[in-house]
Coordinates of C-alpha atoms in Angstrom, one line a residue:
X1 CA -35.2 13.4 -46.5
X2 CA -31.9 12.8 -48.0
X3 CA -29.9 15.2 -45.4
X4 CA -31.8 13.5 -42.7
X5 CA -30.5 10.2 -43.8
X6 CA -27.1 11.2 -44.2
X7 CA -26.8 13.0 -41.3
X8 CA -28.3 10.0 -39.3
X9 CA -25.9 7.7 -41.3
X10 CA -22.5 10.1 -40.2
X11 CA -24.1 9.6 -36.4
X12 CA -23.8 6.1 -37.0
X13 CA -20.7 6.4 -38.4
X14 CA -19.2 7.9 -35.4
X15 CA -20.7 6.1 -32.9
X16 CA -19.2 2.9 -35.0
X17 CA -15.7 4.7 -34.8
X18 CA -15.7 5.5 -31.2
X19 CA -17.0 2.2 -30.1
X20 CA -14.0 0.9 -32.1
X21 CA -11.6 2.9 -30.8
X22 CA -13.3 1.8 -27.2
X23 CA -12.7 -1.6 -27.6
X24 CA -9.2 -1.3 -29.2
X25 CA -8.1 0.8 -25.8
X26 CA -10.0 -1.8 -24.1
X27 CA -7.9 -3.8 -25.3
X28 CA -4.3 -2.4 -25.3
X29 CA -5.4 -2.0 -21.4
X30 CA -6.3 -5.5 -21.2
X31 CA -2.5 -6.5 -22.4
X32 CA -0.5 -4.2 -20.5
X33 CA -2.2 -5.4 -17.8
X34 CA -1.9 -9.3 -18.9
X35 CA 1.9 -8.7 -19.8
X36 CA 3.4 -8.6 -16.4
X37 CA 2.0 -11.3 -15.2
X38 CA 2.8 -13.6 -18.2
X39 CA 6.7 -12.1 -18.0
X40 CA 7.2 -12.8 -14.4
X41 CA 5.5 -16.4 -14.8
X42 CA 7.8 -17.2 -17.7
X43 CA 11.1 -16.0 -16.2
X44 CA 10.2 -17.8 -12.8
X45 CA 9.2 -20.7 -14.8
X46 CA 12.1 -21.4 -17.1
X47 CA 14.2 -20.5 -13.8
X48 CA 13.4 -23.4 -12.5
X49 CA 13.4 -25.6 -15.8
X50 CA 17.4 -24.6 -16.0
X51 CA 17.5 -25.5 -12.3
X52 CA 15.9 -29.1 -12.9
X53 CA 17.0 -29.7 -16.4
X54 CA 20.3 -27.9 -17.1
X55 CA 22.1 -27.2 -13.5
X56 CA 22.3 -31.5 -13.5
X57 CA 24.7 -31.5 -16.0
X58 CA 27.6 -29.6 -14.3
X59 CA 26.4 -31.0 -10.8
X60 CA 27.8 -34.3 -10.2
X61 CA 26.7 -35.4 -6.7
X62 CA 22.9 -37.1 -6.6
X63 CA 22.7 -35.6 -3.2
X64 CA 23.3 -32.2 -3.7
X65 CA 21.1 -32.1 -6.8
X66 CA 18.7 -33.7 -4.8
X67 CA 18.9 -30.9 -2.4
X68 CA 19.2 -28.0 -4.3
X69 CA 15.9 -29.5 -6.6
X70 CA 14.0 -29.3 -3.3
X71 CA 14.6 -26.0 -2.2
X72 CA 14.5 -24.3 -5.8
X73 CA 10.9 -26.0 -5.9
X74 CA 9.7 -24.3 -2.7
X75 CA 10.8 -21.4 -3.9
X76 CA 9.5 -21.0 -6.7
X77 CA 6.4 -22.5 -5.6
X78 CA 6.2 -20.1 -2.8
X79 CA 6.8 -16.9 -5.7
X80 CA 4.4 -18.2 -7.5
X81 CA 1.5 -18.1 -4.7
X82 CA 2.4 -15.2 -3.4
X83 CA 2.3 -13.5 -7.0
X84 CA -1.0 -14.5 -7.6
X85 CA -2.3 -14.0 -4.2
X86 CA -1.4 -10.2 -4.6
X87 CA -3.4 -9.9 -7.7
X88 CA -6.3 -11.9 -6.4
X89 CA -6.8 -10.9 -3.0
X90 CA -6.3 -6.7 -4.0
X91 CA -5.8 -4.2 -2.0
X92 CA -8.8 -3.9 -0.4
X93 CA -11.3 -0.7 -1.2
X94 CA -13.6 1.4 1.1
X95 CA -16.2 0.9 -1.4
X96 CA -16.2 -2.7 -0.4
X97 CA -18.1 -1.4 2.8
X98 CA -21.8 -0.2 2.2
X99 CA -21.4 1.4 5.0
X100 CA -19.3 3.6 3.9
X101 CA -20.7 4.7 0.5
X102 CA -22.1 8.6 0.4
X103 CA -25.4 8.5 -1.1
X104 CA -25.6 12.6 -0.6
X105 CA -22.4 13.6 -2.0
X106 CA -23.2 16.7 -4.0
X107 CA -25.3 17.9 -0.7
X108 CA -21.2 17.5 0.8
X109 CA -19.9 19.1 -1.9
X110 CA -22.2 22.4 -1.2
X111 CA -23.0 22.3 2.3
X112 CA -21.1 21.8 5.8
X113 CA -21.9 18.5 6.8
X114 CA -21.1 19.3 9.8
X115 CA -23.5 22.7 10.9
X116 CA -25.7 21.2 13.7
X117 CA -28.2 24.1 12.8
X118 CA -28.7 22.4 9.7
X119 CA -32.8 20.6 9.9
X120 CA -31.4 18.2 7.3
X121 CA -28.5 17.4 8.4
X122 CA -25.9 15.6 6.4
X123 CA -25.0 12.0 7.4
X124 CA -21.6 11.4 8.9
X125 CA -19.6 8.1 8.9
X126 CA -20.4 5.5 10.5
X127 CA -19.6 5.4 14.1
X128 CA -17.2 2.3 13.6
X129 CA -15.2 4.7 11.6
X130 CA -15.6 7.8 13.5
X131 CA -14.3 6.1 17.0
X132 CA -10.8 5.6 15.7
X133 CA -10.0 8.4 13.0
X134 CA -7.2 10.0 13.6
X135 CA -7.1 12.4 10.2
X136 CA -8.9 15.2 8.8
X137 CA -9.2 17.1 6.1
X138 CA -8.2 21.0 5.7
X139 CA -11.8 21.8 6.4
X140 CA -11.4 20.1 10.2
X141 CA -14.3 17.5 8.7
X142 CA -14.0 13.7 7.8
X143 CA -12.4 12.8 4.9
X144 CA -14.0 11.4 1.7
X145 CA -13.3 10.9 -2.1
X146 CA -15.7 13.1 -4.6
X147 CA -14.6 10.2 -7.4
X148 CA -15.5 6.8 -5.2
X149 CA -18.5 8.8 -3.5
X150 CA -17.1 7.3 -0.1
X151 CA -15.5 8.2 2.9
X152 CA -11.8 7.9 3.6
X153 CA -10.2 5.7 6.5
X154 CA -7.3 6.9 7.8
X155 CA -4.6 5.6 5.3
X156 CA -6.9 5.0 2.2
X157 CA -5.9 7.2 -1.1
X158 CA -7.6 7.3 -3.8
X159 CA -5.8 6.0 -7.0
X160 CA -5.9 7.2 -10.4
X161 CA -4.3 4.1 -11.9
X162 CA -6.8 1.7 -10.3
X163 CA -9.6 3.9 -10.5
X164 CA -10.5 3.7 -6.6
X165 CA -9.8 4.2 -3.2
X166 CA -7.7 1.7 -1.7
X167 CA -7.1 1.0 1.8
X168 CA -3.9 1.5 3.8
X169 CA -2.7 2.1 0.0
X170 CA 1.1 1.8 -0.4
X171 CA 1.7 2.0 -4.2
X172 CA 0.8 1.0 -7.3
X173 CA 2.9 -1.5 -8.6
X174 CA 2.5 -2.3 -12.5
X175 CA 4.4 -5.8 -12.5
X176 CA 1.7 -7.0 -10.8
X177 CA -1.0 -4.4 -12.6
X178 CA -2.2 -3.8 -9.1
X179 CA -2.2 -1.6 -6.0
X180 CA -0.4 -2.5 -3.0
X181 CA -2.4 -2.0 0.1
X182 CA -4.1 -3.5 3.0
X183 CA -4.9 -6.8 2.5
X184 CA -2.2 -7.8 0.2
X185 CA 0.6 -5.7 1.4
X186 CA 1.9 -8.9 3.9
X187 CA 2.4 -11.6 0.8
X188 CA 3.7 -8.3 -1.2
X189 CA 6.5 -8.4 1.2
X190 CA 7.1 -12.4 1.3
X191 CA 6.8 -12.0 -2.7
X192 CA 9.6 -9.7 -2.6
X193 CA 11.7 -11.9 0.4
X194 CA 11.2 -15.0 -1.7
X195 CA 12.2 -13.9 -5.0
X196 CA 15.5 -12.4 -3.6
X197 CA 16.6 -15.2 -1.9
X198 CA 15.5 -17.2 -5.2
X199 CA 17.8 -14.8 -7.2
X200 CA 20.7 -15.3 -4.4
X201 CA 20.0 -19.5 -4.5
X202 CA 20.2 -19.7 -8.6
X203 CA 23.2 -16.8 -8.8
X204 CA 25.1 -18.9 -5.7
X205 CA 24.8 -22.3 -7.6
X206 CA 25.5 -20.8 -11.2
X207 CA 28.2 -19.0 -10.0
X208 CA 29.9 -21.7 -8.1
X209 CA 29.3 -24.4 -12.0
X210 CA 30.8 -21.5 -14.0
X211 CA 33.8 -21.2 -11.0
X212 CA 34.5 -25.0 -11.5
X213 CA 33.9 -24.4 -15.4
X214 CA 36.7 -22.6 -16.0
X215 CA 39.0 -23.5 -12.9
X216 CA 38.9 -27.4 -14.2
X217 CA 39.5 -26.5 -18.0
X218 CA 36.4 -28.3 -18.7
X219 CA 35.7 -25.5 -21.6
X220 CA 38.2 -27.5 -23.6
X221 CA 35.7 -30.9 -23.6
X222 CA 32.3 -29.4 -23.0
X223 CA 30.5 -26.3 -24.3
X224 CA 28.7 -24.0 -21.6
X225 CA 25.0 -23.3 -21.6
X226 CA 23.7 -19.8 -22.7
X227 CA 20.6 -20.8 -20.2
X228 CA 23.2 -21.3 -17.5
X229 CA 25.2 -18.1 -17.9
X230 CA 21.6 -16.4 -18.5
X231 CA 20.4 -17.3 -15.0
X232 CA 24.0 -16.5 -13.5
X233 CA 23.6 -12.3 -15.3
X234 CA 19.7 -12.1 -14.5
X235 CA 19.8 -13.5 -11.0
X236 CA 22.5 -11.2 -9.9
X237 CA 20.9 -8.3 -11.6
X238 CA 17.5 -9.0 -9.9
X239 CA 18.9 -10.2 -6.7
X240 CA 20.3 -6.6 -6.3
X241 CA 17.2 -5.1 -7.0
X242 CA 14.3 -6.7 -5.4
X243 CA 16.8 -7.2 -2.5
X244 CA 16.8 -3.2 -2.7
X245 CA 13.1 -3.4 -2.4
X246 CA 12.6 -6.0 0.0
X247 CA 15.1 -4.2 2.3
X248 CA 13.3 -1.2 2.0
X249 CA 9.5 -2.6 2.5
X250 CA 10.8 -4.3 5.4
X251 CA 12.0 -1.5 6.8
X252 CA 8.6 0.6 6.5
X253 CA 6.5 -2.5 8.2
X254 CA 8.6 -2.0 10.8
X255 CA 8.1 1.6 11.1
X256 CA 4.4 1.1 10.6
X257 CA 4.4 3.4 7.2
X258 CA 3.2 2.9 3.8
X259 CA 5.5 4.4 0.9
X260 CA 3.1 7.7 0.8
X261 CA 3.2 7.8 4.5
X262 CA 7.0 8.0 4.1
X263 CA 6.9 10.3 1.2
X264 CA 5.0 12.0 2.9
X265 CA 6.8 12.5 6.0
X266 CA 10.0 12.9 4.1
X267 CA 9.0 15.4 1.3
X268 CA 5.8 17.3 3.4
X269 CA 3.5 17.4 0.6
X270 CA 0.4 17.0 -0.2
X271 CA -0.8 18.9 3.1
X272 CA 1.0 16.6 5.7
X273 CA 1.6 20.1 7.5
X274 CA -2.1 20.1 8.2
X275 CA -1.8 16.1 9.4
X276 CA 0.8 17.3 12.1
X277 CA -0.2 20.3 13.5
X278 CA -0.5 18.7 16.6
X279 CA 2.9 16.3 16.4
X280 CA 5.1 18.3 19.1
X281 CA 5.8 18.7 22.9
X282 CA 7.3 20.6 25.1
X283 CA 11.3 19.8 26.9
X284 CA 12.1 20.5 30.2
X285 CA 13.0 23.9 29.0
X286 CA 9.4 25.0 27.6
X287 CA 10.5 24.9 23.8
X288 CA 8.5 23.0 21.5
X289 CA 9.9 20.1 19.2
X290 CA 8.7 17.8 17.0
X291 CA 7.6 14.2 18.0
X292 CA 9.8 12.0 16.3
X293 CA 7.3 8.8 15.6
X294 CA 4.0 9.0 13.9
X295 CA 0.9 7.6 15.8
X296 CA 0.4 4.2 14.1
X297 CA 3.8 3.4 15.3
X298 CA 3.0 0.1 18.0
X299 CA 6.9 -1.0 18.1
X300 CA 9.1 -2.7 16.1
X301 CA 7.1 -6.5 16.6
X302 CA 4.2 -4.7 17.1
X303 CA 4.0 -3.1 13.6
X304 CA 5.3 -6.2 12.2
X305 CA 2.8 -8.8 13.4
X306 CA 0.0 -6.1 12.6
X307 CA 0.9 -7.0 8.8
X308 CA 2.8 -10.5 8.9
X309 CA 0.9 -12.2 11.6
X310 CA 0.8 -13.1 15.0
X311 CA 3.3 -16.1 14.8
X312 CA 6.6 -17.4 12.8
X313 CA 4.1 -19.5 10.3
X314 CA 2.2 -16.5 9.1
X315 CA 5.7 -14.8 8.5
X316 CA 7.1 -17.3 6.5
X317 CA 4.2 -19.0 4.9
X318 CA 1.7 -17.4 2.1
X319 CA -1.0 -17.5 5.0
X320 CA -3.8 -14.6 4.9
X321 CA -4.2 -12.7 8.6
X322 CA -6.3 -9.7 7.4
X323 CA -9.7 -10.8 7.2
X324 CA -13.1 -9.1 5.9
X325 CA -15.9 -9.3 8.9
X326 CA -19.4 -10.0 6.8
X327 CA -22.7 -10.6 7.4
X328 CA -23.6 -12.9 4.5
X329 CA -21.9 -11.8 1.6
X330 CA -21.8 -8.2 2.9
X331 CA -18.5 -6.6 4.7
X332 CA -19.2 -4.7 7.7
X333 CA -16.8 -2.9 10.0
X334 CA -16.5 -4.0 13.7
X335 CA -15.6 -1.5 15.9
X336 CA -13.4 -3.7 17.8
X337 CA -11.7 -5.2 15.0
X338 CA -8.2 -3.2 13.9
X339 CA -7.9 -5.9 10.9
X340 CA -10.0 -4.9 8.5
X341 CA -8.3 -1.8 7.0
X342 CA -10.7 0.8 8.5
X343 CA -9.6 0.9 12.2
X344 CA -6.3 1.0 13.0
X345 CA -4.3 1.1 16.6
X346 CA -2.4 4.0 17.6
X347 CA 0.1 4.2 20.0
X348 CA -1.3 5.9 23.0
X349 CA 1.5 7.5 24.6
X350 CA 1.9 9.6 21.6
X351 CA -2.4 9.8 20.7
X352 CA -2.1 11.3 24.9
X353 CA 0.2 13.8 23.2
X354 CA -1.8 14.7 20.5
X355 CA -5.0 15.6 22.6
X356 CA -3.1 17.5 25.4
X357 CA -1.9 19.9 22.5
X358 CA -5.5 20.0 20.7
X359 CA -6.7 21.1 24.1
X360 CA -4.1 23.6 24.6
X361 CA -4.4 24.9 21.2
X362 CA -8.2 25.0 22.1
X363 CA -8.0 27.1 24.8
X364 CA -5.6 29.2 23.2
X365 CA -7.9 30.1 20.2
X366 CA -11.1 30.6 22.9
X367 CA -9.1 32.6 24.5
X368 CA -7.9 34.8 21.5
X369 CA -11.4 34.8 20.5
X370 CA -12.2 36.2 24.1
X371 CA -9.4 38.9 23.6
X372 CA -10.9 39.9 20.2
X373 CA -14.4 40.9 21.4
X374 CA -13.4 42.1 24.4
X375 CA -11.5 44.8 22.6
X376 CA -14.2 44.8 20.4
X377 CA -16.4 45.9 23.2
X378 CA -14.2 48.3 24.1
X379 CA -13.5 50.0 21.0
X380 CA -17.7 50.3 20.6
X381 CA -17.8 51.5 24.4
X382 CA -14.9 54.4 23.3
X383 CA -17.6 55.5 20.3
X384 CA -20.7 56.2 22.2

């Protein structure tokens, strides 16, 4: 009886440490996750407080304080939404569509989901998805994530840091302890546009007080704030590098590519070879080259507006343009809707491309099948 209670009392005591040791990673995760957001809201904050409160005593004119108060509040009111608005809104997940949640997966693990001979057969996407999927995976079949138990849009990835598949998923950014993807991707952009210009405004007007500070020989009457020559080394410093960045995302909305898209197409992992076996045509002279766009590609204004909006407002103002279509409180995907993360245009001239060269490579595999059993035939014909 003894050992029994002993033993039971070393269960308890283990289950006691690991739910300890649970709630203390609980809650290491819950402050990483809480410290970004309280660093960038401080900085931003006492930004401003050196602009209202300590930038007035080297500024002399009323008007030009007045001025400069103004457009430093905007700004930092507009890095502040668009902070938050990243974090709140998300990325956006498949498995916010019942739809498209597997409720057979270990059957899709085993079986082909797609052999018609099958009497059960496995259920396939929904049509909504299926009409405008342009990728596959390297068994020719519908993509879908054995973690999340859901099926893959084109452009969702499954992330390890988030735990789930995300839509149109760029990257995972830890200053805002969040992915970047589809329905946050557009005030990810505007957060990175308005905090470099922020960082240019407050280095420009520091710069320019220091400039005068020493110029004037006012050092010999008055004694220079460390907050002032603070903002003047930080702004620069960050003005360089989220300038970098904003550059740079910019650059991809414009090319219609997410940073693993790009990554992607510029390293050729991850079995992007198998995404573009069909991405090449045929000069004047019969040889084959590569196409140099990839399908989501609309145009430069077009792949813009497909993430910033349809009009000037939506690009500069923290305005949401993706919406979620719902019945209720439930999402559902409309097959004529290319806002919603699941569907997505493609540009037709080059989608014409890509089916003339399936059915070419079609017909060239029938047609090497036909040569195989013909000589099969043969060869069985020669024995008898």
């Amino acid at each position: 009886m003894a050992a029994i209670l002993y033993k039971y009392s070393m269960i308890n005591s283990n289950n006691n440490g690991n739910s300890i040791l649970k709630s203390l990673e609980t809650s290491c995760c819950f402050l990483a996750t809480l410290f970004p957001k309280v660093f960038c809201t401080l900085v931003l904050t006492w930004s401003l407080y050196v602009l209202l409160f300590i930038f007035p005593n080297y500024i002399k004119s009323s008007l030009n304080l007045t001025i400069l108060n103004i457009i430093g509040i905007i700004l930092y009111v507009l890095c502040i939404i668009t902070y938050y608005k990243i974090i709140l809104i998300g990325p956006g997940s498949p498995l916010d569509y019942p739809e498209l949640r597997i409720n057979n997966l270990n059957r899709m693990i085993d079986e082909n989901p797609y052999n018609s001979n099958n009497d059960d057969p496995i259920d396939l996407p929904p049509e909504s998805m299926i009409i405008h999927t342009m990728k596959v995976n390297g068994n020719q079949g519908y993509r879908y994530c054995t973690k999340c138990s859901v099926w893959k849009p084109d452009r969702s990835h499954h992330c390890s840091s988030s735990g789930k598949c995300i839509l149109k998923m760029d990257h995972y950014c830890p200053w805002f302890s969040t992915c970047i993807g589809f329905y946050n991707y557009k005030f990810f952009i505007q957060f990175l546009s308005y905090v470099a210009i922020y960082c240019w405004f407050l280095f420009i007007i520091s710069a320019r007080i220091l400039y005068k500070f020493i110029t004037q020989g006012l050092f010999e009457d008055e004694i220079l704030s460390l907050n002032l020559v603070a903002v003047l080394i930080l702004s620069f410093a960050f003005a360089i590098a989220v300038s970098v960045f904003a550059i740079f995302s910019i650059y991809l909305c414009c090319k219609n590519l997410t940073t693993i898209e790009f990554q992607e197409k510029r390293c050729n992992y991850r079995g992007h070879a198998n995404d573009e076996r069909f991405n090449y045509e045929f000069d004047n002279n019969g040889k084959r080259k590569k196409l140099n766009t990839n399908i989501f590609d609309l145009g430069v204004m077009e792949n813009w507006k497909s993430v910033m909006g349809p009009n000037w407002i939506t690009w500069l103002l923290p305005i949401t343009v993706a919406t979620i279509t719902t019945t209720t409180t439930t999402p559902i995907i409309s097959e004529e809707d290319f806002n919603n993360g699941i569907n997505f245009k493609v540009n037709e001239e080059i989608y014409t491309k890509y089916l003339h060269n399936a059915e070419l490579q079609q017909q060239l595999n029938q047609q090497l099948s036909n040569y195989k059993d013909r000589l099969r035939r043969e060869r069985q014909a020669n024995m008898v």
